[in-house]
Amino acid sequence: MCNNYVFKPPAEGLFSHLRLGGDLTYPFGKPNLEPGDVWIGARAPIVARHEGDLALMMTPWAWKGPTGRPVFNFRSEGRDFSAADRCLIPACGFYEFTDAQRGEKKKTKWLFEMPAHPDFWIAGVMKQGAFSMLTCTPGPDIAPYHDRQVVLLEPDHGLDWLDTGNRDLLNPTAAGRLEVRRVYPPAV
């Protein structure tokens, strides 16, 4: 499952290009947003409702499950998120890993990006002051690499997820929407 993604803060108009339709508040202070890879356990930016306002907050990725293991991906099928604390996770790419290729010792790391929307949302939920990414069955671009995918939302669908929890948004990404490239080990 996705345990690593890419975040690059926009240079101007914080997330305005992701069509939030309103100004962001910073209930815990304006965060210092650093670009780069985000891993499980890291504090990362999310957008959620806080006291009715759109809020940008730095929040840990993964809450503790009943066994003590981190819950960083959360299966969306068969669940009702209408009463859940929903969030949007800004990203410009995410990674999946496959078994090591012949003659290599480490897993192969693949980067998935959405060329039509260089910045997009990943649908998420919050619990215990942390967030988790929602997953669904994989779309055709991801299926050769993994049997699940994170739920990706194009910019104009973010508020719909945040405000209504619309289950119709929790679908695999359509064919041809994602580009994938091998990032590790480098192709020879």
XYZ file of C-alpha atoms in Angstrom:
188
model
C 0.000 0.000 0.000
C 0.982 3.589 -0.378
C 3.403 4.424 2.420
C 5.222 7.292 0.717
C 4.004 10.268 -1.320
C 5.308 13.535 -2.751
C 4.278 16.993 -1.577
C 5.459 20.250 -3.145
C 3.850 23.426 -1.833
C 2.759 25.834 -4.552
C 4.786 29.019 -4.876
C 1.760 31.332 -4.774
C -1.872 31.208 -3.688
C -1.649 28.319 -1.279
C -3.825 25.592 -2.805
C -5.981 28.103 -4.717
C -5.298 26.090 -7.887
C -6.879 23.099 -6.145
C -10.227 24.890 -6.195
C -11.159 25.053 -2.563
C -13.461 27.996 -3.143
C -12.412 29.861 -0.036
C -9.531 31.079 2.055
C -7.699 28.711 4.326
C -7.424 29.308 8.035
C -4.505 28.178 10.168
C -6.012 27.191 13.530
C -2.642 26.077 14.914
C -0.500 28.707 13.179
C 0.666 28.989 9.595
C 2.853 25.955 8.936
C 6.259 25.994 7.333
C 5.594 23.804 4.289
C 8.613 21.894 3.060
C 8.645 20.058 -0.281
C 9.663 16.439 -0.498
C 8.713 12.879 0.199
C 6.313 12.161 3.053
C 6.539 8.865 4.972
C 4.295 7.186 7.529
C 4.529 8.903 10.902
C 5.620 12.255 9.472
C 3.617 15.410 10.129
C 2.180 16.543 6.823
C -0.262 19.191 5.601
C -3.923 18.317 5.246
C -7.011 20.404 4.570
C -10.029 19.747 6.774
C -12.944 21.566 8.372
C -12.080 23.149 11.704
C -14.944 24.904 13.460
C -16.659 25.189 10.074
C -13.741 26.834 8.274
C -11.405 25.356 5.688
C -8.213 24.793 7.626
C -4.669 23.827 6.742
C -3.101 21.791 9.512
C 0.049 19.755 10.021
C -1.062 16.326 11.147
C 0.680 12.972 11.683
C 0.182 10.372 8.974
C -1.219 7.214 10.629
C -3.040 6.531 13.856
C -2.509 3.507 16.089
C -4.741 0.571 15.260
C -6.102 -1.898 17.832
C -2.928 -4.011 17.546
C -0.678 -0.961 17.938
C 0.341 -1.002 14.275
C -0.041 2.236 12.293
C -3.189 2.683 10.197
C -1.895 4.667 7.226
C -4.262 3.298 4.550
C -7.951 2.690 5.223
C -10.165 0.531 2.982
C -13.151 2.521 1.651
C -15.406 -0.284 0.423
C -18.499 -0.958 2.512
C -17.972 2.019 4.794
C -20.032 5.135 5.372
C -17.931 8.253 5.854
C -20.787 10.752 6.182
C -20.140 11.233 9.915
C -16.355 10.780 9.701
C -13.772 13.513 10.068
C -12.764 13.752 6.413
C -9.664 15.437 5.059
C -7.837 16.204 1.844
C -4.190 15.313 1.483
C -2.405 17.516 -1.086
C 0.016 15.587 -3.277
C 1.747 15.729 -6.630
C 2.723 12.069 -6.748
C 2.702 8.837 -4.797
C 4.786 5.690 -4.752
C 4.121 1.983 -4.909
C 6.683 -0.752 -4.456
C 6.967 -4.084 -6.239
C 9.117 -7.098 -5.432
C 12.787 -6.834 -6.297
C 13.557 -7.383 -9.955
C 15.765 -10.270 -10.969
C 19.306 -9.734 -9.733
C 18.342 -6.812 -7.454
C 18.198 -6.895 -3.671
C 15.681 -4.127 -2.946
C 12.092 -3.596 -3.980
C 11.414 -1.503 -7.053
C 9.937 1.936 -6.329
C 7.447 3.410 -8.830
C 6.270 7.038 -8.935
C 2.704 7.755 -10.081
C 1.776 11.254 -11.248
C -1.342 12.778 -12.805
C -0.184 14.879 -15.811
C -3.567 16.563 -16.308
C -3.421 17.737 -12.662
C 0.173 18.070 -11.393
C -1.321 18.711 -7.940
C -4.249 16.650 -6.733
C -5.951 15.465 -3.578
C -5.858 12.101 -1.879
C -9.081 11.397 0.034
C -8.480 10.861 3.721
C -10.078 10.433 7.112
C -8.905 11.540 10.538
C -8.889 9.767 13.879
C -6.872 10.191 17.086
C -5.467 13.476 15.736
C -3.899 11.752 12.714
C -4.892 11.011 9.126
C -5.069 7.944 6.923
C -5.452 7.649 3.149
C -8.536 5.955 1.770
C -8.004 3.070 -0.644
C -10.078 1.293 -3.267
C -9.587 -1.369 -5.917
C -6.847 -0.363 -8.364
C -7.476 1.363 -11.660
C -5.866 -0.003 -14.831
C -2.787 2.241 -14.505
C -2.030 0.924 -10.999
C -3.216 -2.701 -11.224
C 0.060 -4.000 -12.750
C 1.905 -2.667 -9.669
C -0.470 -3.160 -6.746
C -3.804 -4.739 -5.815
C -5.068 -1.527 -4.117
C -4.773 2.192 -4.788
C -5.212 5.382 -2.813
C -8.350 7.337 -3.733
C -7.266 10.236 -5.940
C -9.441 13.319 -6.340
C -9.040 15.885 -9.077
C -8.952 19.496 -7.852
C -12.639 20.231 -8.431
C -13.774 17.225 -6.363
C -11.958 18.059 -3.130
C -14.701 20.105 -1.518
C -17.331 17.541 -2.456
C -15.417 14.894 -0.489
C -14.670 17.219 2.398
C -18.193 18.572 2.797
C -20.418 15.636 1.846
C -18.354 12.450 2.053
C -19.748 11.546 -1.369
C -19.053 7.800 -1.793
C -19.294 8.173 -5.577
C -15.832 9.764 -5.444
C -14.184 6.684 -3.918
C -13.381 4.983 -7.206
C -10.327 3.686 -9.018
C -8.599 6.170 -11.294
C -9.639 5.825 -14.947
C -7.228 4.356 -17.494
C -4.663 6.730 -18.934
C -4.953 9.332 -16.127
C -1.683 8.384 -14.425
C 1.891 8.221 -15.622
C 4.272 5.846 -13.908
C 8.029 5.732 -13.871
C 10.592 3.648 -12.078
C 12.592 5.721 -9.607
C 14.524 3.027 -7.728
C 16.652 1.235 -8.504
C 17.402 3.421 -11.525
C 16.693 1.780 -14.846
C 19.879 0.733 -16.612
